[in-house]
Coordinates of C-alpha atoms in Angstrom, one line a residue:
M786 CA 138.0 -24.8 4.1
E787 CA 138.6 -23.4 0.7
D788 CA 139.6 -19.7 0.1
G789 CA 136.6 -17.4 -0.1
E790 CA 134.2 -19.9 1.5
V791 CA 132.1 -18.4 4.3
P792 CA 132.4 -20.5 7.4
R793 CA 129.1 -22.0 8.5
Q794 CA 127.8 -21.2 12.0
P795 CA 127.0 -24.2 14.1
P796 CA 123.3 -24.6 14.3
K797 CA 121.6 -23.4 17.5
P798 CA 120.6 -26.3 19.8
P799 CA 116.9 -26.6 20.1
P800 CA 115.5 -25.2 23.3
A801 CA 114.4 -27.8 25.9
P802 CA 110.6 -28.3 26.1
D803 CA 110.5 -26.6 29.5
E804 CA 112.0 -23.5 27.9
Q805 CA 109.5 -23.3 25.1
S806 CA 107.1 -20.8 26.7
V807 CA 105.6 -17.8 25.1
A808 CA 104.9 -14.6 27.0
K809 CA 101.4 -14.1 25.7
A810 CA 99.8 -10.7 26.2
N811 CA 96.8 -11.0 28.5
E812 CA 94.7 -9.1 25.8
A813 CA 95.5 -12.0 23.4
I814 CA 94.3 -14.8 25.7
A815 CA 90.6 -14.5 25.3
I816 CA 90.3 -13.6 21.6
R817 CA 86.8 -13.0 20.2
P818 CA 86.9 -13.0 16.4
K819 CA 84.6 -10.5 14.6
R820 CA 85.2 -11.8 11.1
G821 CA 86.4 -15.3 10.1
R822 CA 87.1 -18.2 12.4
L823 CA 89.9 -19.5 14.5
T824 CA 90.8 -23.2 14.8
L825 CA 93.0 -25.3 17.1
L826 CA 95.8 -25.4 14.6
S827 CA 95.7 -21.7 13.9
R828 CA 96.0 -21.0 17.6
R829 CA 99.0 -23.3 17.8
I830 CA 100.7 -21.7 14.8
Y831 CA 100.0 -18.3 16.3
N832 CA 101.6 -19.2 19.6
A833 CA 104.6 -20.7 17.8
L834 CA 105.1 -17.6 15.7
L835 CA 104.9 -15.4 18.9
Y836 CA 107.5 -17.6 20.6
H837 CA 110.0 -17.1 17.8
S838 CA 109.1 -13.4 17.4
Q839 CA 110.0 -12.9 21.1
R840 CA 113.3 -14.7 20.7
Q841 CA 114.2 -12.5 17.7
G842 CA 113.2 -9.3 19.5
V843 CA 110.8 -6.4 19.3
D844 CA 113.3 -4.3 17.2
E845 CA 112.8 -6.7 14.2
P846 CA 109.8 -5.6 12.0
V847 CA 109.9 -8.8 10.0
Y848 CA 110.5 -12.3 11.5
K849 CA 112.0 -15.2 9.7
L850 CA 112.2 -19.0 10.5
A851 CA 112.8 -22.3 8.8
L852 CA 109.3 -23.6 8.0
S853 CA 110.1 -27.1 9.4
E854 CA 110.9 -25.5 12.8
L855 CA 107.5 -23.7 12.8
I856 CA 105.7 -27.0 11.9
G857 CA 107.5 -28.8 14.8
D858 CA 106.8 -26.1 17.4
A859 CA 103.2 -25.9 16.4
R860 CA 102.9 -29.7 16.9
F861 CA 101.6 -29.9 13.4
N862 CA 102.2 -33.6 12.4
S863 CA 102.0 -33.0 8.6
N864 CA 104.3 -31.6 5.9
N865 CA 101.2 -30.4 4.0
T866 CA 102.3 -26.8 3.2
E867 CA 99.0 -26.0 1.5
L868 CA 97.1 -26.9 4.6
L869 CA 99.5 -24.6 6.6
K870 CA 98.9 -21.8 4.1
S871 CA 95.2 -22.1 4.4
H872 CA 95.4 -21.5 8.2
L873 CA 97.7 -18.6 7.7
R874 CA 95.2 -17.1 5.3
D875 CA 92.5 -17.6 7.9
M876 CA 94.5 -15.7 10.5
Q877 CA 95.1 -12.9 8.0
A878 CA 91.4 -12.7 7.2
T879 CA 90.3 -12.8 10.8
T880 CA 89.4 -9.5 12.5
I881 CA 89.7 -9.9 16.3
E882 CA 88.7 -8.0 19.4
W883 CA 90.8 -8.3 22.5
S884 CA 89.1 -7.4 25.8
T885 CA 90.8 -6.9 29.1
S886 CA 89.8 -5.4 32.4
G887 CA 91.5 -4.2 35.6
T888 CA 91.0 -1.8 38.4
G889 CA 89.3 1.2 36.7
L890 CA 90.4 0.2 33.3
K891 CA 88.7 -1.5 30.3
R892 CA 90.6 -1.9 27.0
W893 CA 89.1 -2.8 23.6
V894 CA 91.3 -3.5 20.5
S895 CA 90.2 -4.5 17.0
S896 CA 92.9 -5.7 14.6
Q897 CA 94.0 -8.2 12.1
L898 CA 95.4 -11.3 13.8
L899 CA 98.5 -11.5 11.5
G900 CA 100.1 -9.3 8.9
T901 CA 102.0 -10.2 5.7
V902 CA 103.3 -13.7 5.5
T903 CA 105.8 -15.0 2.9
I904 CA 106.9 -18.6 2.3
E905 CA 110.1 -19.1 0.2
E906 CA 111.1 -22.3 -1.4
Q907 CA 114.7 -21.8 -2.1
G908 CA 115.4 -24.9 -4.3
R909 CA 116.4 -28.5 -3.7
G910 CA 118.7 -29.0 -0.7
R911 CA 117.9 -25.6 0.8
P912 CA 115.5 -25.1 3.7
C913 CA 112.0 -23.6 3.0
T914 CA 111.6 -20.4 5.1
I915 CA 108.7 -18.4 6.4
T916 CA 108.7 -14.6 7.2
W917 CA 105.8 -12.8 8.9
R918 CA 104.8 -9.4 10.3
Y919 CA 102.3 -8.2 12.8
P920 CA 100.1 -5.1 12.4
E921 CA 102.4 -2.2 13.5
E922 CA 99.9 -0.8 16.0
I923 CA 100.0 -4.0 18.2
R924 CA 103.4 -5.5 17.4
E925 CA 105.2 -4.2 20.5
R926 CA 102.4 -5.2 22.8
L927 CA 102.5 -8.7 21.3
V928 CA 106.3 -9.2 21.1
K929 CA 107.2 -7.4 24.3
P930 CA 104.0 -7.3 26.4
H931 CA 104.0 -5.5 29.8
Q932 CA 101.3 -7.8 31.2
Y933 CA 101.4 -11.4 30.0
T934 CA 100.9 -15.0 30.8
R935 CA 103.5 -17.7 30.3
V936 CA 102.0 -20.4 27.9
L937 CA 104.0 -23.6 27.5
L938 CA 104.0 -24.8 23.9
E939 CA 104.2 -28.4 25.0
I940 CA 101.1 -28.3 27.2
S941 CA 99.2 -26.1 24.7
G942 CA 100.1 -28.6 22.0
Q943 CA 98.6 -31.5 23.9
M944 CA 95.1 -29.9 23.9
R945 CA 93.0 -31.7 21.3
S946 CA 90.1 -29.2 21.0
Y947 CA 89.9 -25.4 20.5
P948 CA 87.8 -24.7 23.6
A949 CA 90.3 -26.6 25.8
A950 CA 93.2 -24.7 24.3
V951 CA 91.5 -21.4 25.1
L952 CA 90.5 -22.5 28.7
Y953 CA 94.1 -23.7 29.3
E954 CA 95.5 -20.3 28.6
I955 CA 92.8 -18.6 30.7
G956 CA 93.6 -20.9 33.5
A957 CA 97.3 -20.2 33.2
R958 CA 96.5 -16.5 33.3
Y959 CA 94.4 -16.6 36.5
L960 CA 96.3 -19.3 38.4
S961 CA 98.5 -16.7 40.1
S962 CA 95.8 -14.1 40.8
P963 CA 94.6 -13.8 44.4
S964 CA 91.0 -14.7 43.7
R965 CA 91.8 -17.3 41.0
L966 CA 88.7 -16.1 39.2
S967 CA 88.5 -15.5 35.5
M968 CA 86.7 -12.7 33.7
R969 CA 83.0 -12.7 34.1
E970 CA 81.2 -12.3 30.7
D971 CA 77.8 -13.1 29.2
V972 CA 77.1 -16.4 27.6
L973 CA 77.3 -15.1 24.0
W974 CA 80.7 -13.7 24.5
W975 CA 82.0 -17.0 25.9
A976 CA 80.5 -18.9 23.0
A977 CA 82.4 -16.8 20.5
V978 CA 85.7 -17.0 22.5
L979 CA 85.5 -20.8 23.1
T980 CA 84.5 -21.8 19.6
G981 CA 86.6 -19.2 17.7
R982 CA 83.5 -18.3 15.6
S983 CA 82.5 -14.9 14.5
D984 CA 79.0 -15.8 13.3
I985 CA 77.3 -16.7 16.6
T986 CA 74.2 -14.5 17.2
E987 CA 72.3 -16.7 19.6
V988 CA 73.2 -19.5 22.0
D989 CA 71.3 -22.2 23.9
Y990 CA 73.4 -22.4 27.1
R991 CA 72.4 -26.0 27.7
F992 CA 74.2 -27.1 24.5
L993 CA 77.1 -24.8 25.0
K994 CA 77.6 -26.2 28.5
R995 CA 77.1 -29.9 27.4
D996 CA 79.0 -30.0 24.1
V997 CA 81.7 -27.3 24.6
I998 CA 82.4 -26.3 28.2
S999 CA 82.0 -29.7 30.0
K1000 CA 84.2 -31.5 27.4
A1001 CA 86.9 -28.8 27.5
L1002 CA 87.0 -28.9 31.3
A1003 CA 87.3 -32.7 31.3
E1004 CA 90.1 -32.4 28.7
I1005 CA 92.0 -29.9 30.8
D1006 CA 91.5 -32.0 34.0
A1007 CA 93.1 -35.0 32.3
L1008 CA 95.9 -33.3 30.4
C1009 CA 97.0 -30.3 32.5
E1010 CA 99.0 -31.3 35.6
D1011 CA 99.0 -27.8 37.2
F1012 CA 95.3 -26.9 37.6
S1013 CA 91.7 -27.7 36.7
L1014 CA 88.9 -25.3 36.2
E1015 CA 85.5 -25.0 37.8
L1016 CA 82.5 -23.5 36.0
I1017 CA 80.7 -20.7 37.9
E1018 CA 77.2 -19.7 36.6
H1019 CA 75.5 -16.4 37.3
K1020 CA 71.8 -16.5 36.9
Q1021 CA 68.9 -14.0 36.6
G1022 CA 66.0 -16.0 37.8
R1023 CA 66.4 -19.5 36.4
R1024 CA 68.3 -18.3 33.3
V1025 CA 72.2 -18.4 33.2
E1026 CA 73.2 -15.0 31.9
E1027 CA 76.9 -14.8 32.7
I1028 CA 79.7 -17.3 33.5
Q1029 CA 83.3 -17.4 34.7
F1030 CA 85.8 -20.0 35.9
R1031 CA 87.7 -20.7 39.1
V1032 CA 91.2 -22.0 38.8
L1033 CA 91.9 -25.0 41.1
P1034 CA 95.6 -25.8 41.6
K1035 CA 96.4 -29.5 41.4
L1036 CA 99.2 -29.8 44.0
Q1037 CA 97.4 -32.5 45.9
Q1038 CA 96.7 -34.5 42.8
R1039 CA 100.2 -34.2 41.5
L1040 CA 101.4 -35.7 44.8
G1041 CA 99.3 -38.7 44.2
A1042 CA 95.6 -38.1 44.9
A1043 CA 93.1 -40.8 44.3
D1044 CA 92.4 -41.8 40.7
D1045 CA 88.9 -41.0 39.4
P1046 CA 88.6 -42.2 35.8
S1047 CA 84.9 -41.3 35.7
R1048 CA 86.0 -37.7 35.4
N1049 CA 87.7 -38.3 32.0
V1050 CA 84.6 -38.1 30.0
F1051 CA 86.3 -37.3 26.7
D1052 CA 87.8 -39.7 24.2
L1053 CA 91.2 -39.1 22.5
E1054 CA 91.0 -42.1 20.2
L1055 CA 89.3 -40.3 17.3
V1056 CA 92.2 -40.8 14.8
G1057 CA 92.0 -44.6 15.2
K1058 CA 88.2 -44.5 14.6
L1059 CA 88.6 -42.3 11.5
I1060 CA 91.2 -44.8 10.1
A1061 CA 88.8 -47.6 10.9
L1062 CA 86.2 -45.9 8.7
G1063 CA 88.6 -46.1 5.8
L1064 CA 90.5 -42.7 5.9
K1065 CA 94.2 -42.8 5.2
Q1066 CA 96.4 -42.2 8.3
D1067 CA 97.8 -38.9 7.1
E1068 CA 94.3 -37.7 6.1
A1069 CA 92.9 -38.7 9.4
Q1070 CA 95.7 -36.9 11.3
D1071 CA 95.2 -33.7 9.3
L1072 CA 91.5 -33.7 9.9
Y1073 CA 92.1 -34.3 13.6
A1074 CA 94.7 -31.5 13.8
T1075 CA 92.6 -28.9 12.0
T1076 CA 89.0 -29.6 12.9
D1077 CA 87.2 -29.0 16.2
E1078 CA 87.1 -32.2 18.2
G1079 CA 83.5 -31.8 19.1
Q1080 CA 82.5 -31.5 15.5
L1081 CA 84.6 -34.6 14.5
R1082 CA 83.1 -36.6 17.3
G1083 CA 79.6 -35.6 16.4
T1084 CA 80.1 -36.4 12.8
L1085 CA 81.6 -39.8 13.7
E1086 CA 78.6 -40.6 15.9
H1087 CA 76.3 -39.7 13.0
V1088 CA 78.1 -42.0 10.6
E1089 CA 78.1 -44.8 13.2
Q1090 CA 74.4 -44.4 13.7
R1091 CA 74.0 -44.5 9.9
L1092 CA 76.1 -47.7 9.7
R1093 CA 73.9 -49.4 12.3
S1094 CA 70.7 -48.5 10.6
Q1095 CA 68.8 -51.5 9.2
A1096 CA 66.2 -49.3 7.4
L1097 CA 68.7 -47.6 5.0
P1098 CA 70.9 -49.0 2.2
E1099 CA 74.4 -50.2 3.2
L1100 CA 77.1 -47.5 2.8
K1101 CA 79.6 -48.3 0.1
S1102 CA 82.2 -45.9 1.4
P1103 CA 81.9 -44.9 5.0
A1104 CA 85.0 -42.7 4.7
A1105 CA 83.5 -40.7 1.8
Y1106 CA 80.2 -40.4 3.6
F1107 CA 82.0 -39.1 6.7
K1108 CA 83.9 -36.4 4.8
D1109 CA 80.6 -35.3 3.1
A1110 CA 78.8 -35.2 6.4
L1111 CA 81.6 -33.2 8.0
K1112 CA 81.7 -30.7 5.1
K1113 CA 77.9 -30.3 5.2
G1114 CA 77.7 -30.0 8.9
Y1115 CA 75.3 -32.9 9.5
A1116 CA 76.5 -33.1 13.1
G1117 CA 77.7 -29.6 13.6
V1118 CA 76.7 -25.9 13.3
K1119 CA 75.1 -24.7 10.0
G1120 CA 74.5 -21.2 8.9
A1121 CA 73.3 -19.1 11.8
I1122 CA 73.7 -22.1 14.2
E1123 CA 70.4 -23.8 13.4
V1124 CA 69.4 -27.3 14.6
S1125 CA 71.0 -30.0 12.5
E1126 CA 71.0 -33.8 12.6
P1127 CA 71.8 -35.4 15.0
A1128 CA 70.6 -33.2 17.9
S1129 CA 72.9 -35.0 20.4
A1130 CA 76.0 -33.7 18.5
L1131 CA 75.0 -30.0 18.4
T1132 CA 77.7 -27.7 19.7
L1133 CA 75.4 -24.6 19.8
T1134 CA 71.8 -24.0 18.7
Q1135 CA 69.7 -21.1 17.8
G1136 CA 66.3 -20.9 19.4
R1137 CA 64.6 -23.7 21.4
A1138 CA 66.1 -27.1 21.4
A1139 CA 64.2 -30.0 19.8
A1140 CA 63.2 -32.9 21.9
P1141 CA 65.7 -35.8 21.6
S1142 CA 64.6 -38.5 19.1
G1143 CA 64.3 -42.2 19.8
E1144 CA 67.6 -42.7 18.0
D1145 CA 69.3 -40.1 20.2
R1146 CA 67.9 -41.7 23.4
M1147 CA 69.2 -45.1 22.3
H1148 CA 72.6 -43.6 21.6
R1149 CA 72.7 -42.1 25.0
I1150 CA 71.7 -45.4 26.6
R1151 CA 74.5 -47.1 24.7
E1152 CA 77.0 -44.6 26.1
L1153 CA 75.7 -45.3 29.7
W1154 CA 75.9 -49.0 29.0
E1155 CA 79.5 -48.7 27.8
N1156 CA 80.5 -46.6 30.8
D1157 CA 78.9 -49.2 33.1
R1158 CA 80.8 -52.0 31.3
M1159 CA 84.0 -50.0 31.7
Q1160 CA 83.5 -49.7 35.4
K1161 CA 82.9 -53.5 35.7
A1162 CA 86.1 -54.1 33.7
K1163 CA 88.0 -51.9 36.2
A1164 CA 86.6 -53.9 39.1
L1165 CA 87.5 -57.2 37.3
Y1166 CA 91.1 -56.0 36.9
L1167 CA 91.4 -55.2 40.6
E1168 CA 90.3 -58.7 41.5
M1169 CA 92.8 -60.4 39.2
P1170 CA 96.0 -61.9 40.7
E1171 CA 99.2 -59.9 39.9
T1172 CA 100.4 -62.3 37.2
M1173 CA 97.1 -61.9 35.3
Q1174 CA 97.2 -58.1 35.7
A1175 CA 100.7 -58.0 34.3
E1176 CA 99.6 -60.2 31.4
M1177 CA 96.7 -57.8 30.6
R1178 CA 99.0 -54.8 30.8
S1179 CA 101.4 -56.4 28.4
R1180 CA 98.6 -57.3 26.0
F1181 CA 97.3 -53.7 26.1
E1182 CA 100.7 -52.3 25.3
A1183 CA 101.1 -54.7 22.4
E1184 CA 97.7 -54.2 20.9
R1185 CA 96.7 -50.7 21.7
L1186 CA 99.5 -48.4 22.9
A1187 CA 100.8 -47.5 19.4
Q1188 CA 97.3 -46.2 18.4
I1189 CA 96.5 -43.9 21.3
A1190 CA 97.3 -40.2 21.6
A1191 CA 100.9 -39.3 22.7
P1192 CA 99.9 -37.7 26.1
I1193 CA 98.0 -40.8 27.1
A1194 CA 100.8 -43.1 25.9
R1195 CA 103.4 -41.1 28.0
A1196 CA 101.1 -41.2 31.0
W1197 CA 100.7 -45.0 30.6
R1198 CA 104.4 -45.6 30.4
R1199 CA 105.0 -43.5 33.5
D1200 CA 102.1 -44.7 35.8
G1201 CA 100.3 -47.6 34.1
P1202 CA 96.7 -48.1 35.2
A1203 CA 97.2 -45.7 38.2
S1204 CA 97.4 -42.8 35.7
R1205 CA 94.5 -40.5 35.7
I1206 CA 94.9 -39.9 32.0
A1207 CA 95.5 -43.4 30.8
A1208 CA 93.2 -45.4 33.1
T1209 CA 90.0 -44.8 31.1
T1210 CA 91.6 -45.9 27.9
F1211 CA 92.9 -49.1 29.5
H1212 CA 89.7 -50.0 31.2
R1213 CA 87.6 -49.3 28.0
W1214 CA 90.0 -51.6 26.1
L1215 CA 89.7 -54.3 28.8
A1216 CA 86.0 -54.2 28.6
Q1217 CA 86.1 -54.6 24.8
V1218 CA 88.4 -57.6 24.9
T1219 CA 86.5 -59.2 27.8
W1220 CA 83.0 -58.7 26.4
P1221 CA 83.5 -58.3 22.6
E1222 CA 79.9 -59.0 21.6
E1223 CA 77.8 -56.0 20.6
P1224 CA 74.7 -55.3 22.7
S1225 CA 71.3 -55.8 21.1
D1226 CA 68.5 -53.2 21.4
R1227 CA 66.8 -55.5 23.9
V1228 CA 69.9 -55.7 26.1
L1229 CA 70.2 -51.9 26.0
L1230 CA 66.5 -51.4 26.9
D1231 CA 66.8 -53.9 29.8
F1232 CA 69.8 -52.0 31.0
A1233 CA 68.0 -48.6 30.8
L1234 CA 65.0 -50.0 32.7
A1235 CA 67.3 -51.3 35.4
Q1236 CA 69.1 -48.0 35.7
G1237 CA 65.9 -45.9 35.5
V1238 CA 67.0 -44.0 32.4
A1239 CA 64.7 -45.3 29.7
G1240 CA 62.5 -42.3 29.6
M1241 CA 65.2 -39.7 29.2

């Protein structure tokens, strides 16, 4: 070492995944934005910022970190700094309300989600850094909370939709409570909390349950090994006015309970489907990381229906049509949550729901047909001799494993077809390679008549 040279400190070893947990204030678990909107990526970034703030200590008014470390801890698989900046701006522009209740106490707080943020690019060869602040009134309660829930960044980062990320944290909070019952709130309150939207004024509970709650519960059931959640509805007459959730520990299932793939009703293969439309891999991954999964799936269903239509001109660029449909909300929520095409993909609606169209009914019949075919593929696999089963597993790993989501791939490598998480993906693939031909409308209608679902 030359004279005058400052000795470099050895870099800190990165914490083990099990150690990467943030003590999240209970008030910050169920956040209801009053202005702006929260997304899955913004929630991940916020948790990662809190994690590093707590490591640096409550006495620090400003926190600093290498930008690459934040990106890694937020499970953000992109180096697109502009995209990251847009989510930071969203958090700064979002006014939130935190609500918590206890014995004889109700607390309400309205605040910015995040204070001043600075990103410094220090030149070639030097790391890019990020500094951030929290509003002074709430900084101590965030960085050194008295009542908090331990949220594991690894598990939180596996959730692929905003509602599932919220419900995971709520489940973690109430897992250790004596009653294991979450807060009980009205449907409108839950709609805002579970979607991260501030512009919801009216909700049709049927769509909220079908397109938001049920899918999030299935996602948690598949990806969270510690607990699942049960929806509890409180009615006045026949109308559901309030809901809450019961936390169900998964000790029995973790010790090897019976597999039930039919419960995994969600699909984590959206990135592959987006790439198949013609999107570049990086673009598809960024969309997947920053857009609500229900909205992505609904838009994809709309584009697939458009591609199957014989009455309309052929699409020259399905990828461009998809991005335009996503931007304009063809399959999502527009304005004050009004009904938009297609009805089957609505997350929420305002006023009375429209009756399903013939195209929607055919789409639902196709879903039921595909699920039936998947169950037949499962039965077929169980009847195969061991040598043929091994051959099909090897073929699945060679053809499909690199394309599926990381949590599913890890579960497959660990447990194979016995995995609760990976079984559905494997059996769906097996059905596709066993019966590759597409069903005609006649085949679907015959199936619907046989199942008694044609008139739904």
